[in-house]
Amino acid sequence: MRSLQFKVTALATVITALLIALAGSLMLVAQRDQIAAQTADSSRRHYMCSVVVCVPLHTRTPATTPVSPVHYASTEIRPKLSLWPLSDPAGTPYQVVGEGPEPVAENARSIASRAQDELNRATLTLLSVLAAVTALVSITVLATTVRVLRPMEVMRAELAEINEHNLTRRVPVPSADNEIARLGATLNETLDRVHRGVEDTRRFVADASHELRSPLAALRAELEIALSHPHMADWPTVVKAALEDAERLQELTTDLLLLARLDADALDKQDTVDLSAVVAREVSRRAMVTLEADEHVLVPGRRAQLSRLLGNLLDNAERHAGTAVVVRLRGGTTATLEVIDDGPGIPEADRERVFDRFTRLDEARTRAAGGAGLGLAIARRIATRHQGTLEATDAEGFRGIRFVATIPTGIPQQRTAAILAQQRVGDEVWQFLNGSIVPAHGHIPEPRPAPAPELDWNLIFGEHRPVST
């Protein structure tokens, strides 16, 4: 009773039966009136009557002309026909209308009986035709629904067999270009996204476990060795190494938490951010960076996340740059942020892969030179959350790489180019980076921008800030 085929067939049958019953009733009423009118016309008799006698006009017997004045009269039989097809024709009532003489009763009953018998046959024939049409419609609708819903049943059965262990299976898609085929294609696209999401999650968990295991193993080994020979251990060195591993673990867990928040939260609350000010503030804390930017480039979004996007790009650029890093910001209907370095560059085959989580190219696999491989992934996720894009392309005029982030502004803005800052360092110049002093020659250690505490806590914990104890 719950079958869609049965429901559709029953509904189509009921609607067809009602329409056919209405049309049949009108046709039967019209047929009855027509038979009654034909019977009355065929039974009508005309007379020429005097005061004494009435002479039928259709008789061929010569009639003498009456002496008294005459008048013409007629008589007809009107049967009272029933639409019930099983009515007894012999008992059909009738009515004699006219001023002529009464017809013979047997003849009148015979005329009414023939009219009723003709109506009964016409009614049975019409009802048979209507019933056949209704049955034909029901069979046609049933066959059509079975044929239309069979691919859906096949897709349902195949979809029921798909679970977390066989996400590579897909539902069969009919060859016809119709709604069922588009539904199957949409289901397969959804399964593709689910498969990619599950695989990304599995790979993410595996990579995160691997990245967390390395500093934990190093930390444990250092502490175990020191504890096994407490009198021989250089405890300041042990504590310093343990602190470095702890900082690496804290940094990695912070990035993982930020990625989880970026994947889960929707960017529903946005502010108007002066991207020029964000870029200027971030660049002012960097070395070997040249900034070329328009003034007052306004974009909708979150200031802390946009600062993190630029900070991650600058971290990557400074890690691989040779002598210079250039940051360009252009306004308009779309804000374009470019970070260019003159480092070794990225092969074209790897320019999309570098945005995957925990992806590190061969040049950046060491702990000293390479991070956990989450910086560019976080940057692209932030750009995507702001309805923008982040791509790696060839650097014009450089031999390195250029990262281009675009963020729609929705507001036409006047472009007023201005070089805001130009900072370079020599081989033996010391600069303050992220609150600590590091030498700028050779390979720059991985700098991590430290935003203002309120920005950092709001980015990580939202409204639930930790309580100092």
PDB file of N, CA, C and O in Angstrom, residues 28 30 54 65 85 90-91 94-95 135 140 147 152 188 191 209 222 240 291 357 372 377 381-382 384 418 442-443 457:
ATOM      1  N   LEU A  28     -24.821  10.250 -21.570  1.00  0.00           N
ATOM      2  CA  LEU A  28     -26.036   9.444 -21.389  1.00  0.00           C
ATOM      3  C   LEU A  28     -27.282  10.316 -21.326  1.00  0.00           C
ATOM      4  O   LEU A  28     -28.333   9.966 -21.886  1.00  0.00           O
ATOM      5  N   ALA A  30     -27.636  13.216 -22.747  1.00  0.00           N
ATOM      6  CA  ALA A  30     -27.885  13.672 -24.106  1.00  0.00           C
ATOM      7  C   ALA A  30     -28.468  12.554 -24.957  1.00  0.00           C
ATOM      8  O   ALA A  30     -29.393  12.790 -25.776  1.00  0.00           O
ATOM      9  N   CYS A  54     -62.553  12.450 -36.128  1.00  0.00           N
ATOM     10  CA  CYS A  54     -61.186  12.881 -36.482  1.00  0.00           C
ATOM     11  C   CYS A  54     -60.641  11.912 -37.507  1.00  0.00           C
ATOM     12  O   CYS A  54     -60.675  10.687 -37.313  1.00  0.00           O
ATOM     13  N   THR A  65     -65.477  15.590 -47.174  1.00  0.00           N
ATOM     14  CA  THR A  65     -65.318  16.881 -46.498  1.00  0.00           C
ATOM     15  C   THR A  65     -66.433  17.071 -45.506  1.00  0.00           C
ATOM     16  O   THR A  65     -67.607  16.980 -45.863  1.00  0.00           O
ATOM     17  N   PRO A  85     -29.223   0.813 -16.949  1.00  0.00           N
ATOM     18  CA  PRO A  85     -29.178  -0.045 -18.144  1.00  0.00           C
ATOM     19  C   PRO A  85     -29.912  -1.376 -17.996  1.00  0.00           C
ATOM     20  O   PRO A  85     -30.146  -2.051 -18.990  1.00  0.00           O
ATOM     21  N   ALA A  90     -40.498  -3.403 -20.825  1.00  0.00           N
ATOM     22  CA  ALA A  90     -41.956  -3.573 -20.892  1.00  0.00           C
ATOM     23  C   ALA A  90     -42.675  -2.667 -19.912  1.00  0.00           C
ATOM     24  O   ALA A  90     -43.838  -2.303 -20.134  1.00  0.00           O
ATOM     25  N   GLY A  91     -42.018  -2.306 -18.824  1.00  0.00           N
ATOM     26  CA  GLY A  91     -42.670  -1.451 -17.829  1.00  0.00           C
ATOM     27  C   GLY A  91     -42.313  -0.001 -17.956  1.00  0.00           C
ATOM     28  O   GLY A  91     -42.448   0.739 -16.978  1.00  0.00           O
ATOM     29  N   TYR A  94     -45.019   6.064 -19.968  1.00  0.00           N
ATOM     30  CA  TYR A  94     -45.076   6.993 -21.091  1.00  0.00           C
ATOM     31  C   TYR A  94     -46.193   7.981 -20.852  1.00  0.00           C
ATOM     32  O   TYR A  94     -47.031   7.816 -19.961  1.00  0.00           O
ATOM     33  N   GLN A  95     -46.241   8.987 -21.699  1.00  0.00           N
ATOM     34  CA  GLN A  95     -47.238  10.038 -21.616  1.00  0.00           C
ATOM     35  C   GLN A  95     -47.712  10.380 -23.024  1.00  0.00           C
ATOM     36  O   GLN A  95     -46.870  10.532 -23.922  1.00  0.00           O
ATOM     37  N   ALA A 135      -9.486   1.235 -17.686  1.00  0.00           N
ATOM     38  CA  ALA A 135      -8.529   0.145 -17.484  1.00  0.00           C
ATOM     39  C   ALA A 135      -7.261   0.361 -18.311  1.00  0.00           C
ATOM     40  O   ALA A 135      -6.144   0.106 -17.834  1.00  0.00           O
ATOM     41  N   THR A 140      -1.586   1.631 -18.518  1.00  0.00           N
ATOM     42  CA  THR A 140      -0.537   2.471 -19.090  1.00  0.00           C
ATOM     43  C   THR A 140       0.243   3.211 -18.012  1.00  0.00           C
ATOM     44  O   THR A 140       1.482   3.276 -18.036  1.00  0.00           O
ATOM     45  N   ARG A 147       8.413   1.421 -15.355  1.00  0.00           N
ATOM     46  CA  ARG A 147       9.579   1.654 -16.196  1.00  0.00           C
ATOM     47  C   ARG A 147      10.379   2.863 -15.722  1.00  0.00           C
ATOM     48  O   ARG A 147      11.618   2.854 -15.744  1.00  0.00           O
ATOM     49  N   MET A 152      15.405   4.065 -10.501  1.00  0.00           N
ATOM     50  CA  MET A 152      15.524   4.580  -9.146  1.00  0.00           C
ATOM     51  C   MET A 152      15.645   3.449  -8.136  1.00  0.00           C
ATOM     52  O   MET A 152      16.404   3.555  -7.158  1.00  0.00           O
ATOM     53  N   ASN A 188      26.155  10.484  -7.727  1.00  0.00           N
ATOM     54  CA  ASN A 188      27.555  10.090  -7.904  1.00  0.00           C
ATOM     55  C   ASN A 188      28.509  11.233  -7.566  1.00  0.00           C
ATOM     56  O   ASN A 188      29.578  11.009  -6.982  1.00  0.00           O
ATOM     57  N   LEU A 191      28.656  11.330  -3.874  1.00  0.00           N
ATOM     58  CA  LEU A 191      29.503  10.244  -3.382  1.00  0.00           C
ATOM     59  C   LEU A 191      30.976  10.544  -3.623  1.00  0.00           C
ATOM     60  O   LEU A 191      31.834  10.187  -2.797  1.00  0.00           O
ATOM     61  N   SER A 209      48.972  12.434  13.022  1.00  0.00           N
ATOM     62  CA  SER A 209      49.555  11.492  13.981  1.00  0.00           C
ATOM     63  C   SER A 209      51.065  11.377  13.772  1.00  0.00           C
ATOM     64  O   SER A 209      51.837  11.341  14.729  1.00  0.00           O
ATOM     65  N   GLU A 222      64.877  12.415  24.643  1.00  0.00           N
ATOM     66  CA  GLU A 222      65.760  13.339  25.335  1.00  0.00           C
ATOM     67  C   GLU A 222      65.585  13.262  26.845  1.00  0.00           C
ATOM     68  O   GLU A 222      66.568  13.243  27.611  1.00  0.00           O
ATOM     69  N   LYS A 240      66.158  23.149  27.173  1.00  0.00           N
ATOM     70  CA  LYS A 240      66.005  23.953  25.958  1.00  0.00           C
ATOM     71  C   LYS A 240      65.484  23.111  24.792  1.00  0.00           C
ATOM     72  O   LYS A 240      64.591  23.538  24.049  1.00  0.00           O
ATOM     73  N   LEU A 291      57.125  46.454  -0.063  1.00  0.00           N
ATOM     74  CA  LEU A 291      55.666  46.534  -0.134  1.00  0.00           C
ATOM     75  C   LEU A 291      55.247  47.606  -1.115  1.00  0.00           C
ATOM     76  O   LEU A 291      55.690  48.755  -1.031  1.00  0.00           O
ATOM     77  N   ARG A 357      47.290  19.644   2.829  1.00  0.00           N
ATOM     78  CA  ARG A 357      47.760  19.615   4.206  1.00  0.00           C
ATOM     79  C   ARG A 357      48.950  18.669   4.341  1.00  0.00           C
ATOM     80  O   ARG A 357      48.955  17.582   3.758  1.00  0.00           O
ATOM     81  N   ALA A 372      55.342  22.249   9.293  1.00  0.00           N
ATOM     82  CA  ALA A 372      54.548  21.022   9.267  1.00  0.00           C
ATOM     83  C   ALA A 372      53.797  20.855   7.962  1.00  0.00           C
ATOM     84  O   ALA A 372      53.122  19.848   7.757  1.00  0.00           O
ATOM     85  N   ALA A 377      48.067  25.512   3.304  1.00  0.00           N
ATOM     86  CA  ALA A 377      46.709  24.959   3.377  1.00  0.00           C
ATOM     87  C   ALA A 377      45.791  25.882   4.170  1.00  0.00           C
ATOM     88  O   ALA A 377      44.639  26.132   3.780  1.00  0.00           O
ATOM     89  N   ARG A 381      42.545  28.031   2.698  1.00  0.00           N
ATOM     90  CA  ARG A 381      41.235  27.868   3.336  1.00  0.00           C
ATOM     91  C   ARG A 381      40.677  29.212   3.764  1.00  0.00           C
ATOM     92  O   ARG A 381      39.480  29.470   3.649  1.00  0.00           O
ATOM     93  N   ILE A 382      41.541  30.100   4.265  1.00  0.00           N
ATOM     94  CA  ILE A 382      41.077  31.439   4.651  1.00  0.00           C
ATOM     95  C   ILE A 382      40.613  32.211   3.422  1.00  0.00           C
ATOM     96  O   ILE A 382      39.566  32.889   3.452  1.00  0.00           O
ATOM     97  N   THR A 384      39.433  30.965   0.670  1.00  0.00           N
ATOM     98  CA  THR A 384      38.164  30.368   0.226  1.00  0.00           C
ATOM     99  C   THR A 384      37.013  30.823   1.102  1.00  0.00           C
ATOM    100  O   THR A 384      35.907  31.083   0.611  1.00  0.00           O
ATOM    101  N   ALA A 418      51.171  53.418  -3.790  1.00  0.00           N
ATOM    102  CA  ALA A 418      52.175  54.060  -2.944  1.00  0.00           C
ATOM    103  C   ALA A 418      53.082  52.986  -2.388  1.00  0.00           C
ATOM    104  O   ALA A 418      52.613  51.944  -1.954  1.00  0.00           O
ATOM    105  N   GLY A 442      72.226  33.796   5.604  1.00  0.00           N
ATOM    106  CA  GLY A 442      72.018  32.364   5.358  1.00  0.00           C
ATOM    107  C   GLY A 442      70.531  32.048   5.281  1.00  0.00           C
ATOM    108  O   GLY A 442      69.725  32.830   4.800  1.00  0.00           O
ATOM    109  N   HIS A 443      70.146  30.891   5.765  1.00  0.00           N
ATOM    110  CA  HIS A 443      68.739  30.494   5.807  1.00  0.00           C
ATOM    111  C   HIS A 443      68.081  31.096   7.031  1.00  0.00           C
ATOM    112  O   HIS A 443      68.529  30.867   8.157  1.00  0.00           O
ATOM    113  N   TRP A 457      43.875  34.919  20.598  1.00  0.00           N
ATOM    114  CA  TRP A 457      42.875  34.189  21.381  1.00  0.00           C
ATOM    115  C   TRP A 457      41.517  34.192  20.679  1.00  0.00           C
ATOM    116  O   TRP A 457      40.815  33.177  20.667  1.00  0.00           O
TER     117      TRP A 457
END
